[in-house]
Amino acid sequence: MKTRSLTLWLAALLPCVAAAADPPRAVAGQPDQKLWFAQAAGNWEAHALPLGNGPMGCMVFGGIDKEQLQFNVDSLWTGNENMVGKEAGKSKDDSYLAPGMGFYQNFGSLFIELNGGGTPSDYRRQLELDRAVHTVTYTRDGVRFTRETFCSHPAGVIVMRLTADGPGRHSGRLVLEDAHKAPTVARDAKLTASGALDNGMQYESQVRLLNRGGKVAARDGTLVFENCDSLTVVLAADTDYLMDRAKGWKGEHPHARVTARADAVSDRDYDQLLKAHVADHQSLFKRVSLDVGRTDPEQAALPTDRRIEARRKGSADPDLTEMLFQYGRYLLIASSRPGSLPANLQGVWNNSNTPEWHCDYHTNINVQMNYWLAEPANLGECQLPLFDLFTAGIPVHREATRIRFGDVPGFTFQTVYNVFCGTGWEWNMIGSAWIAQHFWEHYAFTQDLGYLRKTGYPFMKQACQFWEARLKKLPDGRLVVPEGWSPEHGPREDGVSHDQQIVWDLFRNTIEASKALGVDPEMRARLTDMQERLVGPRVGKWGQLQEWMADRDDPKDDHRHTSHLFAVYPGRQISPAETPEFAKAAAVSLEARGETGDARRSWTWPWRCAIWARLGQGDKAAHMIDGLIQYNLLPNMIATHPPLQLDGSFGIVAGMCEMLVQSHAGQIQLLPALPAAWPSGSVSGLRARGGFEVGIEWKDGRLVAATVKSLTGNKCRVAYGKETRELEIAPGKTSVVRF
Ligand code: FUC
């Protein structure tokens, strides 16, 4: 049963606006935080379930006689920093892709082979999102078996514990298979596979097998166990990658680190290790709760794959929507933690050495979308890896940019992007400006001036310098981006809307950042002047928002990219309140893109969901969630492009946040796009720009009350519909608001 603790808590507070204690966190009413299946995974992509601790991830199959943990480490990449810009600059051929681009690699698999017995029954495998623990249970020959797996961030290892309610029931062997054919050395109760990629990157994985009862012996590169009561399997892996160009992206051999991590775990520590893992995960995961309705208990009890099917056939399942929301948050926590690399196209889950699109950091929508949820969904620190990587790339990009564009200041890069900050394929000229938006948003949400000074502003400023030098003046004095591109749609030409809007956004954010820091007044004045002169949005002949300067948009075009709607989301140049004609035109354009053909991709639905939410169209936004579930979710509930692509899983969370709270227009707008499908519900822990944390309860489509916690004591304006309230909330305090 869901408990509406927010209601009870708010009922005690009578005045319209009152100071109160901290809002309740993680409302108890979330029954459904588990994905579960009645059979083992047959297929890696569709069925296996993801665990991760930031740098390391694995897919768990849950096989009874043969368990497989297919694992990855974020930095295991072929390729190098490649300087494709150099080549492209010489040949003037932007589409040249250097062999140095490389691919994200599969590290390997650990197999736990168990000797058979009678026919197993009561099989279940599940992933608890709120504990980040995968559990397999089944009964065989009257004995109940339990297998728990988790990927610990504090300990830096993957741990699997196998137990049974009868003694001596585990016999079999452990096989470590390196995806690059490095031999496995077995000694005592340890396995080690050590190798190097063709670019010289050194890597190593190690396994420890800790047994209670029975015995363990090394044999033919495997570990054989016999009649053990329980087993604890520990897997550690790493590479010699270092995020530092000056050191050639190369650090120490990982052997000592991997050994230390694996050795640090002893069988006795298991409960402690699990407890520390759950506490660490929950410190992030439990910040936000969401309740958008109740699912019929019979439907809620279905295994996840069958439940998705039922939803596709039309049975409403609000708890599944909540799970989709929390799954996106779960996946970000699992694939992007301070100190790790950012989440790539597949997070840290990849079973191929030549994955689609290199499994890269794709800079023309995908890597950005991966991080749209981070700030509003209260996982701001999970975005830090993005800043680390793109900052580390600045020296590379400055050189490549000069080779390609001549003696310009600042930098930008190409579309395809690897861990050495090598880039390839088309020059994504607007790429650095778009990434700069993330550097700004982290400040906008956290109000962390120290971060802005040291990390955010320097990146934004250099991205600006490139555009200051590169913008082209039309005879009438207006400014256009030359040779731009509406990603993967249309030719290279001047004044493409996508580019114009992103430069506008970059200038606006940098102006605000320089004010916040009290620096660079001359540059600020220049940017203000240039921003005003940028060619702005235009409404075309069928009422659409023009994608290009020329009015040639095709109303039948179903292209997946909605690049010219950047100004609505994630930008803030167009809004129904400030620029109603453009907002209307944006809706016409979006409607025309339709929802068939190319519109059905992992990331198209989330982007459109967020745009509809910004346009105040809750039902249309909710329809985009339906679209993702209908066409682009795998049975394990991960988004698929195809193939499996995390942007959809992450992006839909951002879209839902925009439906509930918006804060891009100088105020906190409550329930700006509440759909009819969510008549009553509550949310807590969402973040808003200006340094606030927001909780809302609504009933029959109307706001009941909201809580606003101030993190920094900034002035705060809260809006519901057209009504507003000004609040003064001391740092760390919470106010309740009703309208
Ligand atoms: C962009 C998109 C594709 C795909 C790829 C990884 O190029 O246009 O649809 O998502 O990135």
PDB file of C-alpha atoms in Angstrom, residues 32-158:
ATOM      1  CA  ASP A  32       7.552  -0.981  -6.912  1.00  0.00           C
ATOM      2  CA  GLN A  33      11.243  -0.611  -7.099  1.00  0.00           C
ATOM      3  CA  LYS A  34      11.994  -4.076  -8.413  1.00  0.00           C
ATOM      4  CA  LEU A  35      12.462  -5.436 -11.876  1.00  0.00           C
ATOM      5  CA  TRP A  36      11.952  -9.169 -11.895  1.00  0.00           C
ATOM      6  CA  PHE A  37      11.814 -12.090 -14.296  1.00  0.00           C
ATOM      7  CA  ALA A  38      10.643 -15.666 -14.066  1.00  0.00           C
ATOM      8  CA  GLN A  39      13.464 -16.985 -16.243  1.00  0.00           C
ATOM      9  CA  ALA A  40      17.182 -16.439 -16.722  1.00  0.00           C
ATOM     10  CA  ALA A  41      18.377 -13.949 -19.345  1.00  0.00           C
ATOM     11  CA  GLY A  42      18.724 -15.455 -22.799  1.00  0.00           C
ATOM     12  CA  ASN A  43      20.050 -12.358 -24.450  1.00  0.00           C
ATOM     13  CA  TRP A  44      22.595  -9.845 -23.166  1.00  0.00           C
ATOM     14  CA  GLU A  45      20.914  -6.739 -24.452  1.00  0.00           C
ATOM     15  CA  ALA A  46      17.265  -7.610 -23.963  1.00  0.00           C
ATOM     16  CA  HIS A  47      17.208  -9.591 -20.742  1.00  0.00           C
ATOM     17  CA  ALA A  48      20.342  -9.306 -18.601  1.00  0.00           C
ATOM     18  CA  LEU A  49      20.198  -6.774 -15.750  1.00  0.00           C
ATOM     19  CA  PRO A  50      22.704  -3.967 -15.129  1.00  0.00           C
ATOM     20  CA  LEU A  51      24.753  -3.262 -12.011  1.00  0.00           C
ATOM     21  CA  GLY A  52      27.420  -0.602 -11.734  1.00  0.00           C
ATOM     22  CA  ASN A  53      29.483   1.521  -9.390  1.00  0.00           C
ATOM     23  CA  GLY A  54      30.510   4.321 -11.752  1.00  0.00           C
ATOM     24  CA  PRO A  55      33.739   3.047 -13.304  1.00  0.00           C
ATOM     25  CA  MET A  56      32.711  -0.596 -13.370  1.00  0.00           C
ATOM     26  CA  GLY A  57      29.548  -2.237 -14.607  1.00  0.00           C
ATOM     27  CA  CYS A  58      28.224  -5.690 -15.265  1.00  0.00           C
ATOM     28  CA  MET A  59      25.237  -7.439 -16.772  1.00  0.00           C
ATOM     29  CA  VAL A  60      23.895 -10.330 -14.743  1.00  0.00           C
ATOM     30  CA  PHE A  61      22.248 -13.208 -16.606  1.00  0.00           C
ATOM     31  CA  GLY A  62      20.988 -15.281 -13.680  1.00  0.00           C
ATOM     32  CA  GLY A  63      21.481 -18.695 -15.317  1.00  0.00           C
ATOM     33  CA  ILE A  64      20.940 -21.619 -12.957  1.00  0.00           C
ATOM     34  CA  ASP A  65      23.685 -23.982 -14.090  1.00  0.00           C
ATOM     35  CA  LYS A  66      25.814 -21.288 -15.617  1.00  0.00           C
ATOM     36  CA  GLU A  67      25.738 -17.768 -14.243  1.00  0.00           C
ATOM     37  CA  GLN A  68      27.389 -15.063 -16.333  1.00  0.00           C
ATOM     38  CA  LEU A  69      28.626 -11.682 -15.193  1.00  0.00           C
ATOM     39  CA  GLN A  70      29.595  -9.789 -18.337  1.00  0.00           C
ATOM     40  CA  PHE A  71      31.657  -6.894 -17.040  1.00  0.00           C
ATOM     41  CA  ASN A  72      33.083  -3.562 -18.202  1.00  0.00           C
ATOM     42  CA  VAL A  73      35.393  -0.832 -17.005  1.00  0.00           C
ATOM     43  CA  ASP A  74      34.631   2.674 -18.281  1.00  0.00           C
ATOM     44  CA  SER A  75      38.149   3.421 -19.565  1.00  0.00           C
ATOM     45  CA  LEU A  76      38.834   0.252 -21.580  1.00  0.00           C
ATOM     46  CA  TRP A  77      39.103   1.798 -25.026  1.00  0.00           C
ATOM     47  CA  THR A  78      41.098   1.231 -28.158  1.00  0.00           C
ATOM     48  CA  GLY A  79      42.087   4.313 -30.178  1.00  0.00           C
ATOM     49  CA  ASN A  80      43.883   7.420 -29.043  1.00  0.00           C
ATOM     50  CA  GLU A  81      43.562  11.190 -29.051  1.00  0.00           C
ATOM     51  CA  ASN A  82      43.946  10.870 -32.827  1.00  0.00           C
ATOM     52  CA  MET A  83      43.878  14.544 -33.840  1.00  0.00           C
ATOM     53  CA  VAL A  84      41.533  13.746 -36.630  1.00  0.00           C
ATOM     54  CA  GLY A  85      41.135  17.498 -36.921  1.00  0.00           C
ATOM     55  CA  LYS A  86      44.654  17.625 -38.310  1.00  0.00           C
ATOM     56  CA  GLU A  87      43.792  15.259 -41.110  1.00  0.00           C
ATOM     57  CA  ALA A  88      40.394  16.752 -41.713  1.00  0.00           C
ATOM     58  CA  GLY A  89      41.948  20.191 -41.777  1.00  0.00           C
ATOM     59  CA  LYS A  90      44.412  19.146 -44.433  1.00  0.00           C
ATOM     60  CA  SER A  91      41.927  17.374 -46.625  1.00  0.00           C
ATOM     61  CA  LYS A  92      39.028  19.675 -45.823  1.00  0.00           C
ATOM     62  CA  ASP A  93      37.069  16.473 -45.604  1.00  0.00           C
ATOM     63  CA  ASP A  94      35.001  16.662 -42.468  1.00  0.00           C
ATOM     64  CA  SER A  95      33.582  13.218 -42.773  1.00  0.00           C
ATOM     65  CA  TYR A  96      36.964  11.570 -42.406  1.00  0.00           C
ATOM     66  CA  LEU A  97      37.027   9.252 -39.439  1.00  0.00           C
ATOM     67  CA  ALA A  98      40.510   8.520 -38.146  1.00  0.00           C
ATOM     68  CA  PRO A  99      41.391   4.939 -37.289  1.00  0.00           C
ATOM     69  CA  GLY A 100      42.484   6.420 -33.947  1.00  0.00           C
ATOM     70  CA  MET A 101      38.878   6.823 -32.919  1.00  0.00           C
ATOM     71  CA  GLY A 102      38.787   3.335 -31.432  1.00  0.00           C
ATOM     72  CA  PHE A 103      35.915   1.616 -29.655  1.00  0.00           C
ATOM     73  CA  TYR A 104      34.740   1.099 -26.112  1.00  0.00           C
ATOM     74  CA  GLN A 105      35.666  -2.485 -25.264  1.00  0.00           C
ATOM     75  CA  ASN A 106      34.080  -5.448 -23.614  1.00  0.00           C
ATOM     76  CA  PHE A 107      36.324  -6.414 -20.660  1.00  0.00           C
ATOM     77  CA  GLY A 108      35.140  -9.982 -20.277  1.00  0.00           C
ATOM     78  CA  SER A 109      32.867 -12.367 -18.471  1.00  0.00           C
ATOM     79  CA  LEU A 110      33.006 -14.333 -15.285  1.00  0.00           C
ATOM     80  CA  PHE A 111      31.141 -17.629 -15.452  1.00  0.00           C
ATOM     81  CA  ILE A 112      30.009 -19.505 -12.384  1.00  0.00           C
ATOM     82  CA  GLU A 113      29.267 -23.058 -13.507  1.00  0.00           C
ATOM     83  CA  LEU A 114      27.295 -25.114 -11.028  1.00  0.00           C
ATOM     84  CA  ASN A 115      26.907 -28.871 -11.168  1.00  0.00           C
ATOM     85  CA  GLY A 116      23.330 -29.848 -11.967  1.00  0.00           C
ATOM     86  CA  GLY A 117      20.707 -31.784 -10.066  1.00  0.00           C
ATOM     87  CA  GLY A 118      16.952 -32.206 -10.274  1.00  0.00           C
ATOM     88  CA  THR A 119      14.695 -29.839 -12.145  1.00  0.00           C
ATOM     89  CA  PRO A 120      14.738 -26.405 -10.528  1.00  0.00           C
ATOM     90  CA  SER A 121      11.506 -24.663  -9.531  1.00  0.00           C
ATOM     91  CA  ASP A 122      10.345 -21.294  -8.154  1.00  0.00           C
ATOM     92  CA  TYR A 123      12.980 -19.447 -10.130  1.00  0.00           C
ATOM     93  CA  ARG A 124      13.105 -15.684  -9.819  1.00  0.00           C
ATOM     94  CA  ARG A 125      15.700 -13.065 -10.619  1.00  0.00           C
ATOM     95  CA  GLN A 126      15.235  -9.489  -9.587  1.00  0.00           C
ATOM     96  CA  LEU A 127      16.951  -6.148  -9.460  1.00  0.00           C
ATOM     97  CA  GLU A 128      16.041  -3.934  -6.535  1.00  0.00           C
ATOM     98  CA  LEU A 129      16.509  -0.381  -7.668  1.00  0.00           C
ATOM     99  CA  ASP A 130      16.530   1.076  -4.181  1.00  0.00           C
ATOM    100  CA  ARG A 131      19.269  -1.291  -2.953  1.00  0.00           C
ATOM    101  CA  ALA A 132      21.117  -1.896  -6.234  1.00  0.00           C
ATOM    102  CA  VAL A 133      21.222  -5.613  -5.505  1.00  0.00           C
ATOM    103  CA  HIS A 134      20.496  -8.400  -7.981  1.00  0.00           C
ATOM    104  CA  THR A 135      19.092 -11.602  -6.515  1.00  0.00           C
ATOM    105  CA  VAL A 136      18.490 -15.032  -8.024  1.00  0.00           C
ATOM    106  CA  THR A 137      16.477 -17.593  -6.073  1.00  0.00           C
ATOM    107  CA  TYR A 138      15.333 -21.092  -6.966  1.00  0.00           C
ATOM    108  CA  THR A 139      14.634 -24.469  -5.392  1.00  0.00           C
ATOM    109  CA  ARG A 140      16.350 -27.644  -6.476  1.00  0.00           C
ATOM    110  CA  ASP A 141      16.210 -31.091  -4.902  1.00  0.00           C
ATOM    111  CA  GLY A 142      14.383 -29.579  -1.931  1.00  0.00           C
ATOM    112  CA  VAL A 143      17.090 -26.988  -1.310  1.00  0.00           C
ATOM    113  CA  ARG A 144      16.531 -23.245  -1.649  1.00  0.00           C
ATOM    114  CA  PHE A 145      19.377 -21.412  -3.393  1.00  0.00           C
ATOM    115  CA  THR A 146      20.008 -17.670  -3.178  1.00  0.00           C
ATOM    116  CA  ARG A 147      22.515 -15.677  -5.168  1.00  0.00           C
ATOM    117  CA  GLU A 148      23.062 -11.996  -4.413  1.00  0.00           C
ATOM    118  CA  THR A 149      25.165  -9.714  -6.607  1.00  0.00           C
ATOM    119  CA  PHE A 150      26.083  -6.066  -6.270  1.00  0.00           C
ATOM    120  CA  CYS A 151      28.685  -3.664  -7.579  1.00  0.00           C
ATOM    121  CA  SER A 152      30.074  -1.706  -4.671  1.00  0.00           C
ATOM    122  CA  HIS A 153      31.195   1.871  -5.121  1.00  0.00           C
ATOM    123  CA  PRO A 154      32.946   2.123  -1.723  1.00  0.00           C
ATOM    124  CA  ALA A 155      34.822  -1.162  -2.231  1.00  0.00           C
ATOM    125  CA  GLY A 156      35.363  -0.837  -5.995  1.00  0.00           C
ATOM    126  CA  VAL A 157      34.454  -4.473  -6.685  1.00  0.00           C
ATOM    127  CA  ILE A 158      31.632  -6.675  -7.910  1.00  0.00           C
TER     128      ILE A 158
END
